[in-house]
C-alpha cells in the first residue's frame, strides 16, 4: 500500500513537472498538424522517411516527444525557452541566448538553428537516414512550437511566468501553464465542442481566409536564411508583454476578460508556428 502511494505521488510529480514546459500536448499537436498539411512534395516524403514507422506518417503524434525526453537528455531542457531581462520586452540573441552558466547558443533559438542545419545534411546523406536526423526533425518540430509560445521568451526572474501563481477562473494555476494549455483547452471547450479537430479546421480556414494575405510574410526570412528564429522570439516577448504579463500580478484572477483577449493571440501564435515549421522544412528539403 505504501509503495502504491509513493508511486502515485511520483507519477503525479512527473506529470506536473512535465506539464510546465512547452505548449501543452494540444498546442504542439496543432502546430504540427498545420505544418504537415503545408509540406511540399519533397519535404513530405523526407518527413515520412524520417518519422519512426510506428507513427504512420503522423508528425503531430510525436510533436511533444522533446518534452518527454527532457529527463533522459538532461542537456536538452534549456533548449525549450529563452530568458530575457525583466521588463525590457525585447530579445537579443547575443545577450539572451545562453543557458544559466552563460553557454552561448543554448536556448530555443539556437536549438532551431542547430537542428535545421543538421537536417540540411539529409540530401547529402545516403538513402538510409540516421537516427540523429529523426531526432533532429522531432526536436525542430517541437521547438518551433515552443518559440511561438509568448512566455517561452519571458522574463528571467519569473522564469517565463512559471513562478507567478494565479487563478484560472476558480482554479489555482501558474501563469506559464495558462499560456501553455489553459487558454487552448478553455477555447476548445467553449467554442469547439471540446474537439481539437474542430479547432484545427477553424485555424486552417483562417490561413486560407482572413490571414491569407499575411502568410507569405510569416514564411519569409532574409535572403539565404533557412529559418529565422530570432524574429519568432522577438515577436514572442512582445506578445508576452502586451498580453500575457499585462496587468497580471501574483494572485490575479484570470477569467473571461483575460481569456477572450488572449485566445486570438494564442490562435495566431499556433498558426504562425505551424506555417513557419512547414516553410522551414520546405526550404530544408526543397
Ligand atoms: N524555465 C526558465 N524559463 C523558462 C521559460 N521562459 N519557459 C519555460 N521554462 C522556463
Ligand atoms: Zn511551457
Ligand atoms: Zn518544450
Short mmCIF file of C-alpha atoms and ligand atoms in Angstrom, two decimals:
data_model
loop_
_atom_site.label_atom_id
_atom_site.label_comp_id
_atom_site.label_asym_id
_atom_site.label_seq_id
_atom_site.Cartn_x
_atom_site.Cartn_y
_atom_site.Cartn_z
CA UNK A 1 0.00 0.00 0.00
CA UNK A 2 2.86 2.39 0.93
CA UNK A 3 4.59 1.50 -2.34
CA UNK A 4 1.49 2.26 -4.33
CA UNK A 5 1.12 5.63 -2.62
CA UNK A 6 4.76 6.50 -3.37
CA UNK A 7 4.20 5.51 -6.99
CA UNK A 8 1.08 7.67 -7.29
CA UNK A 9 2.90 10.64 -5.75
CA UNK A 10 5.93 10.17 -8.05
CA UNK A 11 3.74 9.86 -11.13
CA UNK A 12 1.88 12.99 -10.08
CA UNK A 13 5.16 14.87 -9.66
CA UNK A 14 6.42 13.64 -13.04
CA UNK A 15 3.12 14.62 -14.65
CA UNK A 16 3.12 18.15 -13.26
CA UNK A 17 6.85 18.65 -13.76
CA UNK A 18 6.48 17.72 -17.42
CA UNK A 19 3.43 19.86 -17.90
CA UNK A 20 5.32 23.05 -17.03
CA UNK A 21 7.25 23.11 -20.29
CA UNK A 22 6.27 23.72 -23.93
CA UNK A 23 2.85 24.40 -25.24
CA UNK A 24 0.77 21.60 -23.71
CA UNK A 25 0.21 18.49 -25.78
CA UNK A 26 -2.64 20.15 -27.68
CA UNK A 27 -0.58 23.22 -28.66
CA UNK A 28 2.24 21.16 -30.12
CA UNK A 29 -0.23 18.81 -31.80
CA UNK A 30 -1.94 21.77 -33.51
CA UNK A 31 1.36 23.32 -34.71
CA UNK A 32 2.49 20.04 -36.25
CA UNK A 33 -0.88 19.27 -37.85
CA UNK A 34 -0.90 22.70 -39.52
CA UNK A 35 2.71 22.25 -40.64
CA UNK A 36 2.46 18.75 -42.10
CA UNK A 37 -0.54 19.82 -44.16
CA UNK A 38 1.59 22.51 -45.87
CA UNK A 39 4.66 20.49 -46.84
CA UNK A 40 5.89 20.41 -50.41
CA UNK A 41 6.09 17.02 -52.11
CA UNK A 42 9.81 16.63 -51.44
CA UNK A 43 9.54 17.79 -47.81
CA UNK A 44 6.56 15.50 -47.21
CA UNK A 45 8.47 12.48 -48.47
CA UNK A 46 11.60 13.34 -46.45
CA UNK A 47 9.49 13.77 -43.30
CA UNK A 48 7.75 10.47 -43.98
CA UNK A 49 11.09 8.74 -44.35
CA UNK A 50 12.50 10.29 -41.18
CA UNK A 51 9.50 9.59 -38.94
CA UNK A 52 9.59 6.33 -36.99
CA UNK A 53 7.50 3.69 -38.76
CA UNK A 54 5.12 3.20 -35.84
CA UNK A 55 3.70 6.73 -36.07
CA UNK A 56 2.24 6.04 -39.51
CA UNK A 57 3.50 9.32 -41.01
CA UNK A 58 1.75 11.40 -38.32
CA UNK A 59 4.22 14.13 -37.26
CA UNK A 60 1.75 15.61 -34.75
CA UNK A 61 1.65 12.40 -32.72
CA UNK A 62 5.36 12.87 -31.83
CA UNK A 63 5.39 16.66 -31.60
CA UNK A 64 5.63 16.51 -27.77
CA UNK A 65 8.40 13.87 -27.78
CA UNK A 66 11.01 16.51 -26.84
CA UNK A 67 9.16 17.20 -23.57
CA UNK A 68 9.16 13.51 -22.69
CA UNK A 69 12.94 13.13 -23.13
CA UNK A 70 13.91 16.19 -21.08
CA UNK A 71 14.97 13.98 -18.19
CA UNK A 72 16.75 11.35 -20.29
CA UNK A 73 18.52 14.07 -22.31
CA UNK A 74 19.21 16.44 -19.47
CA UNK A 75 21.16 18.79 -21.74
CA UNK A 76 18.00 19.47 -23.75
CA UNK A 77 15.94 21.17 -21.01
CA UNK A 78 17.34 24.70 -21.53
CA UNK A 79 16.62 24.35 -25.26
CA UNK A 80 12.88 24.89 -24.74
CA UNK A 81 12.92 28.59 -23.87
CA UNK A 82 14.75 31.93 -23.65
CA UNK A 83 15.01 34.07 -20.54
CA UNK A 84 15.17 37.79 -21.33
CA UNK A 85 15.91 40.70 -18.95
CA UNK A 86 12.96 41.61 -16.72
CA UNK A 87 10.57 44.25 -18.07
CA UNK A 88 12.66 45.07 -21.18
CA UNK A 89 10.23 43.40 -23.61
CA UNK A 90 12.84 42.76 -26.26
CA UNK A 91 15.16 39.94 -27.24
CA UNK A 92 18.76 39.91 -28.43
CA UNK A 93 20.50 36.69 -29.48
CA UNK A 94 23.94 37.63 -28.19
CA UNK A 95 22.58 38.92 -24.91
CA UNK A 96 19.88 36.33 -24.18
CA UNK A 97 20.52 33.03 -26.00
CA UNK A 98 22.55 31.24 -23.36
CA UNK A 99 21.97 28.83 -20.52
CA UNK A 100 22.27 29.56 -16.80
CA UNK A 101 26.04 29.01 -16.99
CA UNK A 102 26.38 31.53 -19.80
CA UNK A 103 26.95 28.90 -22.52
CA UNK A 104 26.19 30.68 -25.81
CA UNK A 105 23.58 29.42 -28.24
CA UNK A 106 21.90 27.24 -25.62
CA UNK A 107 18.29 28.39 -25.97
CA UNK A 108 15.29 27.64 -28.16
CA UNK A 109 16.50 29.93 -30.96
CA UNK A 110 19.96 28.32 -31.04
CA UNK A 111 18.32 24.88 -30.99
CA UNK A 112 16.12 25.70 -34.00
CA UNK A 113 19.17 26.87 -35.98
CA UNK A 114 21.16 23.81 -34.94
CA UNK A 115 18.53 21.20 -35.83
CA UNK A 116 17.72 23.00 -39.09
CA UNK A 117 21.44 22.83 -40.01
CA UNK A 118 21.55 19.13 -39.13
CA UNK A 119 18.54 18.40 -41.35
CA UNK A 120 20.24 20.19 -44.26
CA UNK A 121 22.63 17.23 -44.40
CA UNK A 122 19.70 14.94 -45.29
CA UNK A 123 20.02 15.48 -49.03
CA UNK A 124 23.71 14.66 -48.92
CA UNK A 125 23.22 11.55 -46.82
CA UNK A 126 22.68 8.04 -48.15
CA UNK A 127 19.22 6.55 -48.63
CA UNK A 128 19.03 5.14 -45.10
CA UNK A 129 18.62 8.13 -42.77
CA UNK A 130 20.36 8.06 -39.40
CA UNK A 131 18.54 8.13 -36.08
CA UNK A 132 20.02 11.53 -35.44
CA UNK A 133 18.08 13.13 -38.26
CA UNK A 134 14.88 11.60 -36.91
CA UNK A 135 15.60 13.23 -33.56
CA UNK A 136 16.56 16.48 -35.31
CA UNK A 137 13.16 16.54 -37.03
CA UNK A 138 11.30 15.88 -33.77
CA UNK A 139 13.30 18.50 -31.87
CA UNK A 140 12.88 21.10 -34.61
CA UNK A 141 9.13 20.47 -34.85
CA UNK A 142 8.73 20.82 -31.09
CA UNK A 143 10.96 23.87 -30.63
CA UNK A 144 9.25 25.72 -33.48
CA UNK A 145 6.11 25.44 -31.34
CA UNK A 146 7.85 26.47 -28.12
CA UNK A 147 9.43 29.61 -29.58
CA UNK A 148 5.93 30.81 -30.57
CA UNK A 149 4.57 30.42 -27.02
CA UNK A 150 4.93 34.02 -25.79
CA UNK A 151 6.06 33.03 -22.28
CA UNK A 152 8.77 30.72 -23.62
CA UNK A 153 10.53 34.01 -24.32
CA UNK A 154 9.77 35.53 -20.94
CA UNK A 155 11.37 37.35 -18.05
CA UNK A 156 14.30 35.81 -16.21
CA UNK A 157 13.21 36.37 -12.61
CA UNK A 158 9.79 34.73 -13.01
CA UNK A 159 11.08 32.02 -15.37
CA UNK A 160 8.63 32.89 -18.10
CA UNK A 161 5.69 33.13 -15.71
CA UNK A 162 6.48 29.79 -14.03
CA UNK A 163 6.70 31.44 -10.59
CA UNK A 164 3.55 33.58 -10.94
CA UNK A 165 0.60 31.92 -9.20
CA UNK A 166 -2.80 33.00 -10.48
CA UNK A 167 -6.35 31.68 -10.67
CA UNK A 168 -7.71 30.42 -13.98
CA UNK A 169 -11.37 31.07 -13.26
CA UNK A 170 -11.95 29.17 -9.95
CA UNK A 171 -8.83 27.03 -10.12
CA UNK A 172 -5.31 27.64 -8.92
CA UNK A 173 -2.90 27.89 -11.84
CA UNK A 174 0.52 29.13 -12.87
CA UNK A 175 0.66 31.93 -15.46
CA UNK A 176 3.08 29.98 -17.66
CA UNK A 177 0.72 27.00 -17.77
CA UNK A 178 -2.25 29.24 -18.56
CA UNK A 179 -0.44 30.05 -21.84
CA UNK A 180 0.87 26.52 -22.43
CA UNK A 181 -2.51 24.88 -22.01
CA UNK A 182 -5.44 26.54 -20.20
CA UNK A 183 -6.32 29.12 -22.86
CA UNK A 184 -6.30 26.47 -25.60
CA UNK A 185 -8.30 23.98 -23.54
CA UNK A 186 -10.90 26.52 -22.44
CA UNK A 187 -11.17 27.67 -26.07
CA UNK A 188 -11.76 24.10 -27.23
CA UNK A 189 -14.45 23.60 -24.60
CA UNK A 190 -16.19 26.91 -25.15
CA UNK A 191 -16.09 27.22 -28.94
CA UNK A 192 -15.19 23.87 -30.48
CA UNK A 193 -17.31 21.29 -28.72
CA UNK A 194 -14.19 20.04 -26.88
CA UNK A 195 -12.97 18.64 -30.18
CA UNK A 196 -9.46 19.58 -31.26
CA UNK A 197 -10.24 18.66 -34.87
CA UNK A 198 -12.83 21.44 -34.99
CA UNK A 199 -10.24 23.92 -33.74
CA UNK A 200 -7.65 22.75 -36.28
CA UNK A 201 -10.23 23.06 -39.08
CA UNK A 202 -11.08 26.61 -37.98
CA UNK A 203 -7.41 27.64 -37.85
CA UNK A 204 -6.79 26.18 -41.31
CA UNK A 205 -9.77 28.15 -42.62
CA UNK A 206 -8.26 31.34 -41.18
CA UNK A 207 -5.00 30.61 -43.00
CA UNK A 208 -6.75 30.44 -46.36
CA UNK A 209 -9.24 33.19 -45.45
CA UNK A 210 -8.73 36.14 -43.12
CA UNK A 211 -4.97 35.69 -42.74
CA UNK A 212 -4.14 34.61 -46.31
CA UNK A 213 -2.53 37.91 -47.30
CA UNK A 214 -0.06 37.71 -44.41
CA UNK A 215 1.11 34.12 -44.82
CA UNK A 216 3.92 34.82 -47.31
CA UNK A 217 5.30 37.45 -44.94
CA UNK A 218 5.21 34.99 -42.00
CA UNK A 219 7.03 32.36 -44.04
CA UNK A 220 9.81 34.55 -45.34
CA UNK A 221 13.24 35.06 -43.81
CA UNK A 222 16.08 37.26 -45.03
CA UNK A 223 17.89 36.07 -48.12
CA UNK A 224 19.92 32.89 -47.59
CA UNK A 225 18.31 32.07 -44.24
CA UNK A 226 16.58 28.68 -43.98
CA UNK A 227 14.82 29.70 -40.78
CA UNK A 228 14.76 32.90 -38.71
CA UNK A 229 14.09 32.00 -35.07
CA UNK A 230 15.32 35.33 -33.68
CA UNK A 231 12.38 37.02 -35.41
CA UNK A 232 9.96 34.50 -33.89
CA UNK A 233 11.49 35.02 -30.43
CA UNK A 234 11.26 38.80 -30.70
CA UNK A 235 7.57 38.56 -31.55
CA UNK A 236 7.01 36.27 -28.57
CA UNK A 237 8.49 38.55 -25.91
CA UNK A 238 6.48 41.47 -27.32
CA UNK A 239 3.29 39.35 -27.14
CA UNK A 240 4.26 38.25 -23.62
CA UNK A 241 4.49 41.90 -22.50
CA UNK A 242 1.42 43.10 -24.44
CA UNK A 243 -0.86 40.21 -23.44
CA UNK A 244 0.45 37.51 -21.11
CA UNK A 245 2.05 39.68 -18.41
CA UNK A 246 -0.30 42.65 -18.96
CA UNK A 247 -1.97 43.66 -15.67
CA UNK A 248 -1.15 40.26 -14.14
CA UNK A 249 0.35 40.01 -10.69
CA UNK A 250 0.73 37.24 -8.13
CA UNK A 251 -2.77 36.08 -7.18
CA UNK A 252 -4.58 37.68 -10.15
CA UNK A 253 -7.87 36.04 -11.05
CA UNK A 254 -7.89 35.48 -14.80
CA UNK A 255 -11.30 34.92 -16.31
CA UNK A 256 -13.41 35.95 -19.31
CA UNK A 257 -11.86 39.35 -19.96
CA UNK A 258 -8.33 37.93 -19.98
CA UNK A 259 -9.34 34.71 -21.74
CA UNK A 260 -11.20 36.45 -24.58
CA UNK A 261 -8.34 38.90 -25.15
CA UNK A 262 -5.72 36.13 -25.11
CA UNK A 263 -7.40 33.47 -27.25
CA UNK A 264 -6.87 35.27 -30.60
CA UNK A 265 -3.22 35.83 -29.67
CA UNK A 266 -2.76 32.12 -28.89
CA UNK A 267 -4.52 31.10 -32.12
CA UNK A 268 -2.27 33.39 -34.15
CA UNK A 269 0.90 32.11 -32.46
CA UNK A 270 -0.12 28.47 -33.08
CA UNK A 271 -0.80 29.16 -36.75
CA UNK A 272 2.44 31.10 -37.25
CA UNK A 273 4.34 28.24 -35.60
CA UNK A 274 2.80 25.72 -37.98
CA UNK A 275 3.25 27.88 -41.08
CA UNK A 276 6.89 28.57 -40.21
CA UNK A 277 7.68 24.94 -39.38
CA UNK A 278 6.38 23.98 -42.83
CA UNK A 279 8.25 26.84 -44.53
CA UNK A 280 11.48 25.83 -42.78
CA UNK A 281 11.10 22.15 -43.72
CA UNK A 282 10.18 23.09 -47.29
CA UNK A 283 13.40 25.11 -47.56
CA UNK A 284 15.45 22.36 -45.89
CA UNK A 285 14.16 19.60 -48.16
CA UNK A 286 13.42 21.74 -51.21
N1 LIG B 1 12.41 27.90 -17.38
C1 LIG B 1 13.02 29.08 -17.24
N2 LIG B 1 12.49 30.00 -18.06
C2 LIG B 1 11.52 29.38 -18.74
C3 LIG B 1 10.62 29.79 -19.76
N3 LIG B 1 10.62 31.03 -20.23
N4 LIG B 1 9.77 28.87 -20.24
C4 LIG B 1 9.80 27.61 -19.76
N5 LIG B 1 10.61 27.16 -18.83
C5 LIG B 1 11.47 28.05 -18.31
ZN1 LIG B 2 5.86 25.89 -21.41
ZN1 LIG B 3 9.06 22.31 -24.95
#
